[in-house]
Amino acid sequence: MKRYLPVLVLLAFPVSAIFMMLALRIAQVQASEQPTANEIMEGIDRVRNPGQPYRVMLALTEYVNSKPRDRDDLVVYVKQDEQSRQFNNLVRYAEPPRDAGKMVLFRGNNLWFYDPNSKASIRISPQQRLIGQAAEGDILTVNLARDYTARIVGEETLQDADHNNRDCWHLDMTAATPEAVYNHVEYWAERGTYHPIKGKFYSDSGRLLKIAYYHKYQEQAGGLRPAQVILIDAVNSNLATTIDYSDYRFQDIPESWLQRDYLPRLKPE
């Protein structure tokens, strides 16, 4: 029997080596299929914003103690600056009638509110933009891959707003540019689709300000996009806002529309 042992060892060695090489190859393939944190951020950005200028209708409903209090219907025009990669946004109020024609211009790190009655454009400070609808605009159109560096915390199974389980990447992000409105952001994005499922947004002091849930995905503007975002005020748990998206349209947006001095003359429709 002893004389057979060397033969058996020689036969066994190549087989074990083959299995080791196969296991190494599988691990390499799996590693190559695992996206980086930056690639996940870019995927989230593509889901949230089409790759060309567009307009979209938003219906914002504010809830206090789970009861609707106010509703605003907005038309939002979005265009990405080719050099800075920042999303510039013009928001026009359509409803209610008392606010019709009012506009908010998001341009880089600058934010202005325009009232057609006074013909005045008022600069909104960095502190003011962290509360109310200004903050909602920042949450919805921020360019994550541009403004943040991220690390993958792990992979988690998370319940979405419809109580369905989603296998997600969990990203932890820190501000990388002065234009980043939030110093710290967390995102959960569905594996494979890059669909954002949940986001958390923090102040410079580390205080949690907003929690966002993205759901009701529909085919819009060439891709599956969330038709509703639920924003929960983490400072005042009695406050929440739903944002319903509809009527996406690709549209040419003149650069003049995104200039503060042009707002009094602007007639987008």
Short mmCIF file of C-alpha atoms in Angstrom, two decimals:
data_model
loop_
_atom_site.label_atom_id
_atom_site.label_comp_id
_atom_site.label_asym_id
_atom_site.label_seq_id
_atom_site.Cartn_x
_atom_site.Cartn_y
_atom_site.Cartn_z
CA MET A 1 0.00 0.00 0.00
CA LYS A 2 2.88 2.34 0.81
CA ARG A 3 4.13 2.22 -2.79
CA TYR A 4 0.82 3.70 -3.95
CA LEU A 5 0.94 6.70 -1.61
CA PRO A 6 3.33 8.82 -3.74
CA VAL A 7 1.12 8.22 -6.76
CA LEU A 8 -1.99 9.19 -4.85
CA VAL A 9 -0.28 12.32 -3.53
CA LEU A 10 0.82 13.28 -7.05
CA LEU A 11 -2.69 12.72 -8.33
CA ALA A 12 -4.27 14.64 -5.46
CA PHE A 13 -1.97 17.66 -5.72
CA PRO A 14 -3.00 18.80 -9.22
CA VAL A 15 -6.69 18.39 -8.33
CA SER A 16 -6.36 20.49 -5.17
CA ALA A 17 -4.35 23.08 -7.07
CA ILE A 18 -7.04 23.25 -9.74
CA PHE A 19 -9.71 23.81 -7.09
CA MET A 20 -7.56 26.50 -5.50
CA MET A 21 -7.12 28.25 -8.84
CA LEU A 22 -10.83 28.00 -9.56
CA ALA A 23 -11.68 29.44 -6.15
CA LEU A 24 -9.20 32.27 -6.72
CA ARG A 25 -10.68 32.97 -10.15
CA ILE A 26 -14.22 33.05 -8.74
CA ALA A 27 -13.11 35.45 -6.03
CA GLN A 28 -11.46 37.68 -8.67
CA VAL A 29 -14.63 37.69 -10.79
CA GLN A 30 -16.77 38.50 -7.77
CA ALA A 31 -14.41 41.31 -6.81
CA SER A 32 -14.53 42.73 -10.34
CA GLU A 33 -18.34 42.62 -10.24
CA GLN A 34 -18.44 44.48 -6.92
CA PRO A 35 -18.70 48.19 -7.77
CA THR A 36 -16.72 50.81 -5.92
CA ALA A 37 -18.40 53.30 -3.62
CA ASN A 38 -17.97 56.01 -6.26
CA GLU A 39 -19.56 53.81 -8.93
CA ILE A 40 -22.55 53.24 -6.64
CA MET A 41 -22.91 57.00 -6.11
CA GLU A 42 -22.80 57.54 -9.87
CA GLY A 43 -25.49 54.87 -10.27
CA ILE A 44 -27.72 56.60 -7.71
CA ASP A 45 -27.22 59.92 -9.52
CA ARG A 46 -28.25 58.36 -12.85
CA VAL A 47 -31.47 57.03 -11.31
CA ARG A 48 -32.36 60.34 -9.70
CA ASN A 49 -31.49 62.59 -12.64
CA PRO A 50 -31.63 61.84 -16.39
CA GLY A 51 -28.49 62.57 -18.37
CA GLN A 52 -29.83 65.61 -20.22
CA PRO A 53 -31.80 68.79 -19.38
CA TYR A 54 -35.38 68.08 -18.34
CA ARG A 55 -38.45 69.38 -16.56
CA VAL A 56 -40.67 67.54 -14.12
CA MET A 57 -43.84 68.29 -12.19
CA LEU A 58 -43.71 67.94 -8.40
CA ALA A 59 -46.58 67.84 -5.93
CA LEU A 60 -45.40 68.53 -2.38
CA THR A 61 -47.81 67.65 0.41
CA GLU A 62 -46.84 68.57 3.94
CA TYR A 63 -48.17 66.48 6.82
CA VAL A 64 -48.44 67.43 10.48
CA ASN A 65 -49.23 64.55 12.84
CA SER A 66 -50.02 62.41 9.76
CA LYS A 67 -52.65 64.89 8.52
CA PRO A 68 -52.14 66.90 5.30
CA ARG A 69 -51.69 70.63 5.93
CA ASP A 70 -50.33 72.29 2.77
CA ARG A 71 -49.79 71.35 -0.84
CA ASP A 72 -47.61 73.02 -3.46
CA ASP A 73 -47.47 72.12 -7.15
CA LEU A 74 -44.13 72.96 -8.71
CA VAL A 75 -42.52 72.84 -12.13
CA VAL A 76 -38.81 72.06 -11.87
CA TYR A 77 -36.28 72.66 -14.65
CA VAL A 78 -32.97 70.83 -14.25
CA LYS A 79 -29.75 71.29 -16.21
CA GLN A 80 -26.29 70.04 -15.33
CA ASP A 81 -23.36 72.42 -15.69
CA GLU A 82 -20.90 70.73 -18.05
CA GLN A 83 -17.81 72.07 -16.30
CA SER A 84 -18.73 71.81 -12.62
CA ARG A 85 -21.13 68.82 -13.05
CA GLN A 86 -23.40 70.53 -10.53
CA PHE A 87 -27.15 70.30 -11.15
CA ASN A 88 -28.68 73.77 -11.55
CA ASN A 89 -32.40 74.00 -10.89
CA LEU A 90 -35.17 76.48 -11.48
CA VAL A 91 -38.32 75.83 -9.45
CA ARG A 92 -41.55 77.61 -10.42
CA TYR A 93 -44.66 77.55 -8.24
CA ALA A 94 -47.86 76.62 -10.13
CA GLU A 95 -50.25 76.10 -7.18
CA PRO A 96 -51.72 77.37 -4.89
CA PRO A 97 -52.80 80.59 -6.69
CA ARG A 98 -51.34 82.82 -3.98
CA ASP A 99 -47.86 81.49 -4.81
CA ALA A 100 -48.19 81.05 -8.58
CA GLY A 101 -45.23 82.59 -10.41
CA LYS A 102 -42.85 82.55 -7.46
CA MET A 103 -39.53 80.93 -8.25
CA VAL A 104 -36.49 79.48 -6.54
CA LEU A 105 -33.15 79.32 -8.37
CA PHE A 106 -30.59 76.73 -7.26
CA ARG A 107 -27.27 77.52 -8.96
CA GLY A 108 -24.29 75.77 -7.52
CA ASN A 109 -23.94 76.84 -3.93
CA ASN A 110 -26.17 79.88 -4.48
CA LEU A 111 -29.90 79.98 -3.86
CA TRP A 112 -32.36 82.79 -4.58
CA PHE A 113 -36.08 83.21 -3.98
CA TYR A 114 -37.98 85.41 -6.47
CA ASP A 115 -41.37 87.01 -5.79
CA PRO A 116 -43.10 88.45 -8.90
CA ASN A 117 -45.14 90.85 -6.76
CA SER A 118 -42.10 92.69 -5.44
CA LYS A 119 -39.84 91.86 -8.42
CA ALA A 120 -37.17 91.10 -5.82
CA SER A 121 -34.69 88.22 -5.72
CA ILE A 122 -33.71 87.35 -2.16
CA ARG A 123 -30.56 85.36 -1.42
CA ILE A 124 -31.16 82.36 0.84
CA SER A 125 -28.40 81.79 3.37
CA PRO A 126 -26.67 78.43 3.95
CA GLN A 127 -28.52 78.13 7.28
CA GLN A 128 -31.92 78.79 5.71
CA ARG A 129 -31.42 76.24 2.98
CA LEU A 130 -31.20 73.44 5.54
CA ILE A 131 -34.86 73.85 6.49
CA GLY A 132 -38.17 73.75 4.64
CA GLN A 133 -38.53 73.31 0.88
CA ALA A 134 -35.06 74.65 0.18
CA ALA A 135 -33.69 71.60 1.96
CA GLU A 136 -36.01 69.37 -0.02
CA GLY A 137 -34.64 70.75 -3.25
CA ASP A 138 -31.09 70.07 -2.15
CA ILE A 139 -31.91 66.51 -1.16
CA LEU A 140 -33.54 65.71 -4.47
CA THR A 141 -30.98 67.16 -6.89
CA VAL A 142 -27.61 66.98 -5.15
CA ASN A 143 -24.83 65.44 -7.26
CA LEU A 144 -23.49 62.78 -4.91
CA ALA A 145 -20.52 61.66 -7.00
CA ARG A 146 -19.33 65.25 -7.35
CA ASP A 147 -19.83 66.53 -3.82
CA TYR A 148 -19.02 63.50 -1.66
CA THR A 149 -16.45 60.83 -0.99
CA ALA A 150 -17.92 57.53 0.14
CA ARG A 151 -17.12 54.17 1.60
CA ILE A 152 -19.19 51.01 1.52
CA VAL A 153 -20.26 50.23 5.07
CA GLY A 154 -21.67 46.86 4.09
CA GLU A 155 -24.56 45.03 2.49
CA GLU A 156 -27.90 45.02 4.27
CA THR A 157 -31.46 43.85 3.74
CA LEU A 158 -33.65 46.89 4.21
CA GLN A 159 -37.42 47.38 4.17
CA ASP A 160 -38.50 50.03 1.68
CA ALA A 161 -41.44 52.41 2.10
CA ASP A 162 -43.80 49.67 0.88
CA HIS A 163 -42.44 47.16 3.44
CA ASN A 164 -40.68 45.10 0.78
CA ASN A 165 -37.24 43.70 1.55
CA ARG A 166 -34.42 45.10 -0.60
CA ASP A 167 -30.82 43.89 -0.70
CA CYS A 168 -28.84 47.11 -0.48
CA TRP A 169 -25.39 48.59 -0.42
CA HIS A 170 -25.01 50.91 2.56
CA LEU A 171 -22.87 53.95 1.78
CA ASP A 172 -21.42 56.44 4.23
CA MET A 173 -20.56 59.78 2.58
CA THR A 174 -18.64 62.83 3.70
CA ALA A 175 -18.52 66.22 1.98
CA ALA A 176 -15.70 66.59 -0.56
CA THR A 177 -16.46 70.08 -1.91
CA PRO A 178 -17.46 73.42 -0.36
CA GLU A 179 -20.71 73.21 -2.36
CA ALA A 180 -21.89 70.12 -0.48
CA VAL A 181 -24.89 71.25 1.56
CA TYR A 182 -24.75 68.37 4.03
CA ASN A 183 -21.54 67.45 5.79
CA HIS A 184 -22.55 63.82 6.19
CA VAL A 185 -24.98 61.64 4.20
CA GLU A 186 -25.92 57.97 4.30
CA TYR A 187 -27.57 56.12 1.41
CA TRP A 188 -28.96 52.64 0.92
CA ALA A 189 -29.06 51.65 -2.76
CA GLU A 190 -30.51 48.42 -4.11
CA ARG A 191 -27.87 45.99 -5.34
CA GLY A 192 -27.81 45.65 -9.10
CA THR A 193 -30.31 48.40 -9.92
CA TYR A 194 -28.67 51.26 -7.96
CA HIS A 195 -32.17 52.39 -6.98
CA PRO A 196 -31.94 54.63 -3.90
CA ILE A 197 -34.14 53.17 -1.19
CA LYS A 198 -33.31 55.34 1.81
CA GLY A 199 -31.18 58.38 2.61
CA LYS A 200 -30.16 60.19 5.79
CA PHE A 201 -28.91 63.78 5.83
CA TYR A 202 -26.93 65.33 8.70
CA SER A 203 -25.90 68.83 9.80
CA ASP A 204 -22.29 69.88 10.35
CA SER A 205 -22.69 69.09 14.05
CA GLY A 206 -23.74 65.52 13.22
CA ARG A 207 -27.43 66.03 13.95
CA LEU A 208 -29.79 64.02 11.77
CA LEU A 209 -32.00 66.47 9.83
CA LYS A 210 -33.91 64.51 7.18
CA ILE A 211 -34.72 60.91 6.30
CA ALA A 212 -35.78 60.17 2.73
CA TYR A 213 -37.52 57.07 1.36
CA TYR A 214 -37.64 56.55 -2.42
CA HIS A 215 -40.33 54.28 -3.87
CA LYS A 216 -43.05 53.70 -6.49
CA TYR A 217 -40.52 53.28 -9.30
CA GLN A 218 -41.90 53.97 -12.78
CA GLU A 219 -40.52 54.25 -16.30
CA GLN A 220 -39.86 57.97 -16.78
CA ALA A 221 -37.44 59.86 -19.03
CA GLY A 222 -35.66 56.77 -20.29
CA GLY A 223 -35.29 54.92 -17.00
CA LEU A 224 -36.93 53.63 -13.85
CA ARG A 225 -37.21 56.53 -11.39
CA PRO A 226 -38.96 56.99 -8.05
CA ALA A 227 -42.42 58.48 -8.54
CA GLN A 228 -42.60 59.43 -4.87
CA VAL A 229 -40.16 60.45 -2.17
CA ILE A 230 -41.19 60.55 1.49
CA LEU A 231 -39.21 63.07 3.55
CA ILE A 232 -39.36 62.76 7.32
CA ASP A 233 -38.23 65.67 9.48
CA ALA A 234 -35.86 64.08 11.98
CA VAL A 235 -35.80 67.22 14.14
CA ASN A 236 -39.59 67.36 14.48
CA SER A 237 -41.03 63.87 14.11
CA ASN A 238 -44.54 65.32 13.66
CA LEU A 239 -43.57 66.75 10.25
CA ALA A 240 -43.28 64.86 6.97
CA THR A 241 -43.57 65.67 3.27
CA THR A 242 -44.43 63.53 0.27
CA ILE A 243 -43.06 64.57 -3.11
CA ASP A 244 -44.84 63.08 -6.12
CA TYR A 245 -43.10 63.22 -9.51
CA SER A 246 -44.98 63.27 -12.82
CA ASP A 247 -44.71 64.38 -16.44
CA TYR A 248 -40.96 64.11 -16.95
CA ARG A 249 -39.96 65.77 -20.23
CA PHE A 250 -36.60 66.30 -21.85
CA GLN A 251 -36.41 70.00 -22.65
CA ASP A 252 -33.86 72.53 -23.80
CA ILE A 253 -33.21 74.95 -20.95
CA PRO A 254 -31.55 78.21 -22.01
CA GLU A 255 -28.66 79.30 -19.83
CA SER A 256 -30.43 82.64 -19.31
CA TRP A 257 -33.15 80.89 -17.28
CA LEU A 258 -30.55 80.04 -14.68
CA GLN A 259 -29.40 83.64 -14.16
CA ARG A 260 -30.63 85.59 -11.14
CA ASP A 261 -30.93 88.88 -13.05
CA TYR A 262 -33.13 87.24 -15.70
CA LEU A 263 -35.80 85.98 -13.27
CA PRO A 264 -38.09 89.08 -13.58
CA ARG A 265 -38.27 88.56 -17.36
CA LEU A 266 -38.55 84.80 -17.32
CA LYS A 267 -41.66 83.28 -18.87
CA PRO A 268 -40.82 79.57 -19.16
CA GLU A 269 -44.27 78.60 -20.46
#
